[in-house]
Coordinates of C-alpha atoms in Angstrom, one line a residue:
G1 CA 4.8 136.9 98.7
D2 CA 7.0 137.7 101.5
G3 CA 8.8 140.5 99.7
N4 CA 5.3 142.6 100.0
I5 CA 4.7 141.1 103.6
F6 CA 8.1 142.7 104.6
L7 CA 7.6 146.0 102.6
Q8 CA 3.8 146.3 104.2
G9 CA 4.9 145.6 107.8
F10 CA 7.8 148.3 107.4
E11 CA 5.4 150.7 105.4
A12 CA 3.3 150.4 108.8
I13 CA 6.0 151.3 111.0
R14 CA 6.7 154.5 108.9
K15 CA 3.3 155.2 108.7
T16 CA 2.7 155.0 112.5
V17 CA 5.8 156.8 113.5
V18 CA 5.7 159.5 110.7
N19 CA 2.1 160.1 110.1
Y20 CA 0.7 159.6 114.2
S21 CA 3.8 160.3 116.4
Q22 CA 3.2 156.8 117.6
W23 CA 5.3 153.9 119.1
P24 CA 4.1 150.9 116.4
A25 CA 2.9 148.0 118.2
N26 CA -0.4 146.5 117.3
N27 CA -1.1 148.3 113.9
P28 CA -4.3 148.3 111.9
W29 CA -2.2 148.6 108.7
N30 CA -0.4 145.6 109.2
A31 CA -2.5 142.8 107.9
G32 CA -5.5 144.0 109.5
G33 CA -3.6 144.4 113.0
Q34 CA -1.0 142.0 113.7
P35 CA 1.6 143.1 116.2
L36 CA 4.6 144.7 114.5
E37 CA 6.7 145.0 117.6
G38 CA 6.6 141.1 118.6
A39 CA 7.0 140.4 114.9
N40 CA 10.6 138.4 113.9
G41 CA 11.8 140.6 111.1
R42 CA 9.9 144.1 111.5
F43 CA 11.3 146.0 114.5
I44 CA 11.6 149.8 114.7
I45 CA 15.2 149.6 116.4
S46 CA 16.8 147.8 113.6
V47 CA 19.0 148.9 110.6
K48 CA 16.0 148.3 108.3
G49 CA 13.4 150.3 110.6
F50 CA 15.5 153.4 110.9
L51 CA 16.0 153.2 106.8
S52 CA 12.4 152.5 106.4
I53 CA 11.2 155.7 108.6
I54 CA 13.7 158.0 106.5
F55 CA 13.0 157.0 103.0
G56 CA 9.8 155.1 102.8
A57 CA 9.8 151.2 103.3
K58 CA 10.8 150.4 99.1
V59 CA 13.4 152.9 99.2
G60 CA 14.8 152.1 102.6
L61 CA 14.9 148.0 102.0
G62 CA 16.7 148.8 99.0
I63 CA 19.5 151.1 100.7
N64 CA 19.6 148.1 103.3
L65 CA 20.0 145.4 100.8
V66 CA 23.4 147.7 99.5
L67 CA 24.5 148.3 102.5
F68 CA 24.4 145.0 104.1
N69 CA 26.3 143.7 100.8
A70 CA 29.2 146.2 101.3
I71 CA 29.2 145.0 105.2
G72 CA 29.4 141.3 103.7
Y73 CA 32.3 142.1 101.6
F74 CA 34.4 144.3 103.8
G75 CA 33.4 142.0 106.7
S76 CA 34.9 139.0 104.6
L77 CA 37.9 140.6 103.7
K78 CA 38.7 141.1 107.5
L79 CA 37.7 137.6 108.5
A80 CA 40.0 136.2 105.3
S81 CA 43.0 138.3 107.0
V82 CA 42.7 135.4 109.8
F83 CA 43.8 132.9 107.6
W84 CA 46.1 134.9 104.6
R85 CA 47.8 137.1 104.2
V86 CA 47.6 137.1 100.1
S87 CA 45.5 140.0 99.6
Y88 CA 44.3 138.5 96.0
L89 CA 43.1 135.6 98.1
N90 CA 41.1 137.9 100.7
H91 CA 39.0 139.6 97.5
I92 CA 38.2 136.2 96.2
F93 CA 36.7 135.1 98.8
A94 CA 34.9 137.9 99.9
L95 CA 33.3 138.2 96.3
L96 CA 32.7 134.0 97.1
V97 CA 30.4 135.4 100.1
I98 CA 28.4 137.9 98.8
S99 CA 27.9 136.0 95.7
N100 CA 26.4 132.8 97.6
T101 CA 23.9 131.4 95.6
A102 CA 21.6 130.2 98.3
I103 CA 21.7 134.0 99.9
L104 CA 20.8 135.4 96.4
F105 CA 18.0 133.0 95.6
H106 CA 16.4 133.8 99.0
L107 CA 16.8 137.1 98.4
S108 CA 14.7 137.4 95.0
A109 CA 12.0 135.9 96.5
G110 CA 11.7 138.5 99.0
H111 CA 13.5 136.7 102.2
F112 CA 15.0 140.1 103.7
N113 CA 15.8 138.3 106.9
F114 CA 19.0 136.6 104.8
L115 CA 20.4 139.7 104.7
N116 CA 21.7 138.7 108.2
Y117 CA 24.1 136.4 106.3
N118 CA 26.4 139.2 105.2
L119 CA 26.9 139.9 109.0
I120 CA 28.5 136.5 109.9
P121 CA 32.0 137.3 108.6
V122 CA 32.7 139.9 110.3
I123 CA 31.0 138.5 113.8
L124 CA 33.3 135.6 113.2
H125 CA 36.3 137.9 112.7
Y126 CA 35.8 139.3 116.4
F127 CA 35.2 135.7 117.5
F128 CA 38.4 134.7 116.4
R129 CA 40.3 137.6 117.5
F130 CA 39.7 137.3 121.3
E131 CA 43.4 136.7 121.9
K132 CA 44.6 139.8 120.0
D133 CA 41.9 142.3 120.8
K134 CA 41.0 142.9 124.1
W135 CA 37.8 144.6 123.2
S136 CA 36.6 142.0 120.3
G137 CA 33.9 140.4 122.5
L138 CA 32.2 143.9 122.9
K139 CA 32.4 144.7 119.2
A140 CA 31.1 140.9 118.5
G141 CA 28.2 141.6 120.9
I142 CA 27.0 144.8 118.9
L143 CA 27.2 143.0 115.8
L144 CA 25.4 140.0 116.9
G145 CA 22.9 142.3 118.8
I146 CA 22.2 143.9 115.2
A147 CA 21.9 141.0 113.7
F148 CA 19.2 139.8 116.2
N149 CA 17.3 142.9 116.1
E150 CA 17.4 142.7 112.1
N151 CA 15.7 139.7 112.6
P152 CA 16.3 136.9 115.1
T153 CA 15.4 133.8 113.1
Y154 CA 17.3 131.0 111.3
L155 CA 20.9 132.5 110.4
V156 CA 21.0 134.2 113.7
Q157 CA 19.8 131.2 116.1
F158 CA 22.0 128.9 114.1
L159 CA 25.2 130.9 114.3
I160 CA 24.5 131.1 118.2
L161 CA 24.4 127.6 118.4
I162 CA 27.9 127.1 116.4
L163 CA 29.4 129.8 118.2
S164 CA 28.6 128.4 121.6
A165 CA 30.0 124.9 120.5
I166 CA 32.8 126.2 119.1
G167 CA 33.8 128.4 122.3
I168 CA 32.8 125.4 124.6
F169 CA 35.1 122.9 122.4
H170 CA 38.0 125.6 122.4
F171 CA 37.6 126.5 126.0
L172 CA 37.5 123.1 127.4
K173 CA 41.1 122.1 125.1
S174 CA 42.7 125.3 126.2
N175 CA 45.5 126.4 128.6
R176 CA 44.5 128.8 131.7
D177 CA 45.8 131.6 130.1
I178 CA 43.9 131.1 127.0
R179 CA 40.6 130.3 129.1
K180 CA 41.1 133.7 131.1
K181 CA 40.7 135.4 127.5
I182 CA 37.7 133.2 126.6
I183 CA 36.2 134.2 129.9
F184 CA 37.2 137.7 129.4
W185 CA 35.6 137.8 125.5
A186 CA 32.4 136.5 127.2
L187 CA 32.1 138.7 129.8
T188 CA 32.5 141.9 127.3
F189 CA 30.1 140.0 124.7
L190 CA 26.9 139.3 126.9
P191 CA 26.3 142.5 128.7
V192 CA 26.5 144.4 125.4
F193 CA 24.7 141.7 123.4
G194 CA 21.7 141.1 126.1
T195 CA 21.3 145.4 126.3
I196 CA 20.9 145.5 122.7
I197 CA 18.4 142.6 122.4
S198 CA 16.4 143.1 125.6
F199 CA 13.3 144.9 124.6
H200 CA 13.0 142.9 121.1
L201 CA 13.4 140.1 123.2
I202 CA 10.8 140.7 125.7
T203 CA 8.4 141.7 123.1
L204 CA 9.3 138.4 121.2
L205 CA 8.7 136.0 124.1
Y206 CA 5.2 137.8 124.6
T207 CA 4.4 137.1 121.3
I208 CA 5.8 133.6 120.8
G209 CA 3.5 132.9 124.3
E210 CA 0.4 134.1 122.1
F211 CA 1.2 132.2 119.1
P212 CA 4.0 129.6 119.6
R213 CA 3.8 128.3 115.9
S214 CA 5.0 124.8 117.3
S215 CA 5.6 122.0 115.0
S216 CA 5.5 118.4 115.4
K217 CA 5.9 117.2 111.9
T218 CA 8.8 114.7 111.4
F219 CA 10.3 114.2 108.0
I220 CA 13.5 113.2 106.4
Y221 CA 14.5 113.7 102.6
P222 CA 16.6 111.0 101.0
I223 CA 20.3 111.5 100.3
E224 CA 19.8 112.1 96.7
T225 CA 17.2 114.5 96.9
I226 CA 19.7 116.7 99.2
L227 CA 22.5 116.3 96.6
K228 CA 19.9 117.3 94.1
S229 CA 18.9 120.3 95.9
Y230 CA 22.6 121.2 96.5
F231 CA 23.7 121.1 92.5
Y232 CA 20.4 121.9 90.7
P233 CA 18.2 124.9 90.8
F234 CA 14.8 125.0 91.0
V235 CA 13.9 128.5 89.5
D236 CA 10.2 128.6 90.0
I237 CA 8.6 129.8 93.4
D238 CA 6.5 126.4 93.9
K239 CA 3.9 127.1 96.5
R240 CA 1.9 123.5 96.1
A241 CA -0.6 122.4 99.1
F242 CA 1.4 119.3 99.2
S243 CA 5.1 118.3 99.5
D244 CA 7.5 115.7 99.3
P245 CA 8.5 113.8 101.6
A246 CA 5.2 114.4 103.4
G247 CA 5.0 116.3 106.4
V248 CA 7.2 119.2 105.0
S249 CA 5.9 122.6 104.3
A250 CA 4.9 122.8 100.9
G251 CA 7.9 124.5 98.6
S252 CA 10.3 122.0 100.3
C253 CA 13.8 121.8 98.4
T254 CA 12.3 118.8 96.0
R255 CA 9.9 121.9 95.3
S256 CA 11.6 125.2 94.9
T257 CA 15.4 126.1 95.5
H258 CA 13.6 130.2 96.8
E259 CA 11.7 128.2 99.3
N260 CA 15.0 126.5 101.1
A261 CA 17.7 127.6 99.5
M262 CA 20.4 124.7 99.4
Y263 CA 21.7 125.5 95.5
I264 CA 25.4 126.3 96.1
G265 CA 26.6 126.4 92.3
L266 CA 28.9 123.9 90.6
L267 CA 31.6 126.5 90.7
S268 CA 31.7 126.0 93.9
I269 CA 32.9 122.1 93.4
P270 CA 36.6 123.1 93.0
F271 CA 36.9 124.9 96.0
I272 CA 35.5 122.2 98.2
I273 CA 37.8 120.0 97.0
A274 CA 40.7 122.3 97.4
S275 CA 39.6 122.8 101.2
F276 CA 40.6 119.3 101.9
Y277 CA 44.4 120.1 100.5
K278 CA 45.7 120.4 104.2
G279 CA 43.3 117.5 105.7
I280 CA 40.1 118.0 107.7
K281 CA 39.5 121.5 109.9
W282 CA 37.0 122.3 112.2
W283 CA 34.8 124.2 109.2
H284 CA 34.5 120.6 107.6
V285 CA 33.0 119.1 110.8
I286 CA 30.5 122.3 111.1
T287 CA 29.6 121.8 107.6
F288 CA 29.2 118.2 107.8
V289 CA 26.7 118.8 110.9
L290 CA 24.9 121.4 109.1
I291 CA 24.4 119.2 106.2
L292 CA 22.9 116.5 108.4
C293 CA 20.7 119.2 110.1
S294 CA 19.5 119.8 106.6
I295 CA 18.7 115.9 106.1
G296 CA 15.5 115.8 108.4
N297 CA 14.4 115.3 112.3
S298 CA 12.9 111.6 112.2
N299 CA 16.0 109.8 113.9
A300 CA 17.6 110.5 117.1
M301 CA 21.1 110.2 115.1
L302 CA 20.0 113.5 113.3
P303 CA 21.1 116.8 115.1
M304 CA 17.6 118.6 114.2
Y305 CA 16.0 115.9 116.3
W306 CA 17.6 117.2 119.3
I307 CA 18.1 120.8 118.0
Q308 CA 14.0 121.3 117.8
K309 CA 13.7 120.4 121.6
I310 CA 15.5 124.3 122.1
P311 CA 12.7 126.6 122.7
T312 CA 12.0 128.3 119.6
F313 CA 13.3 126.1 117.5
S314 CA 10.6 124.1 117.7
S315 CA 8.8 126.1 115.4
W316 CA 10.8 125.5 112.5
G317 CA 8.5 123.5 110.3
C318 CA 11.0 122.8 107.6

């Protein structure tokens, strides 16, 4: 399964570096010779990579799991402090973040790339602090660069889209002084982010050029299927050779919560209702757009129809 693919990839990195003092590129210990250097989630210059070299793949990934959950908790406390001054509310928020049910389902299926979710709160914190913290762009650039090198797929790509959309919207509606601060944030963010990801980005582009993995499949889920996947957990990891609806990779949200985790749990419902207490906010709009993204890509009215026209997003088969 996916967890073992991760384990053997990082064990191959460790064996190459420790046993043979070589840089892990095209590697005979990785599935008969797959490129490690250009793999999305297996990169030596990453937290997972360093921990695997020091402790071995299995222990290293275990330490990484604990470390990233701690970052998720304390980063969530920092993000919550932007909105609330009540300590117990901040801790409730942090607990909700690290116990996100969809992420736990993915991790239980060995999808270690979803550990990047735990970096999102602290990245958002420094994204929102552009007015009060002069160097928040630098800090956000470092953190997003780390997230990219951990695994640049899915969460990181969507996060970049979300931050870009919020930033452009806020820039257009702000006064001159705020725009200056946004520009300074971007000028401190982009160089450090670009530097951290540069080597990995180059190797990824080379590998993607050889193996584009582009998908031209179109699909749409019925709305009742989407709602069911949010509130009903499919606990088996189902890998059938067919799918529902046609064109979606096997193990879609109608088959397995592990493969396309969307389950948010019944306890989330009162929090969703309470979030509308002071009216519709920007995060409601973003959440609604992301829900529309999960419905399908078969219609020009759906966001994924357009998002999959962007390079790298075209590889998403589900």
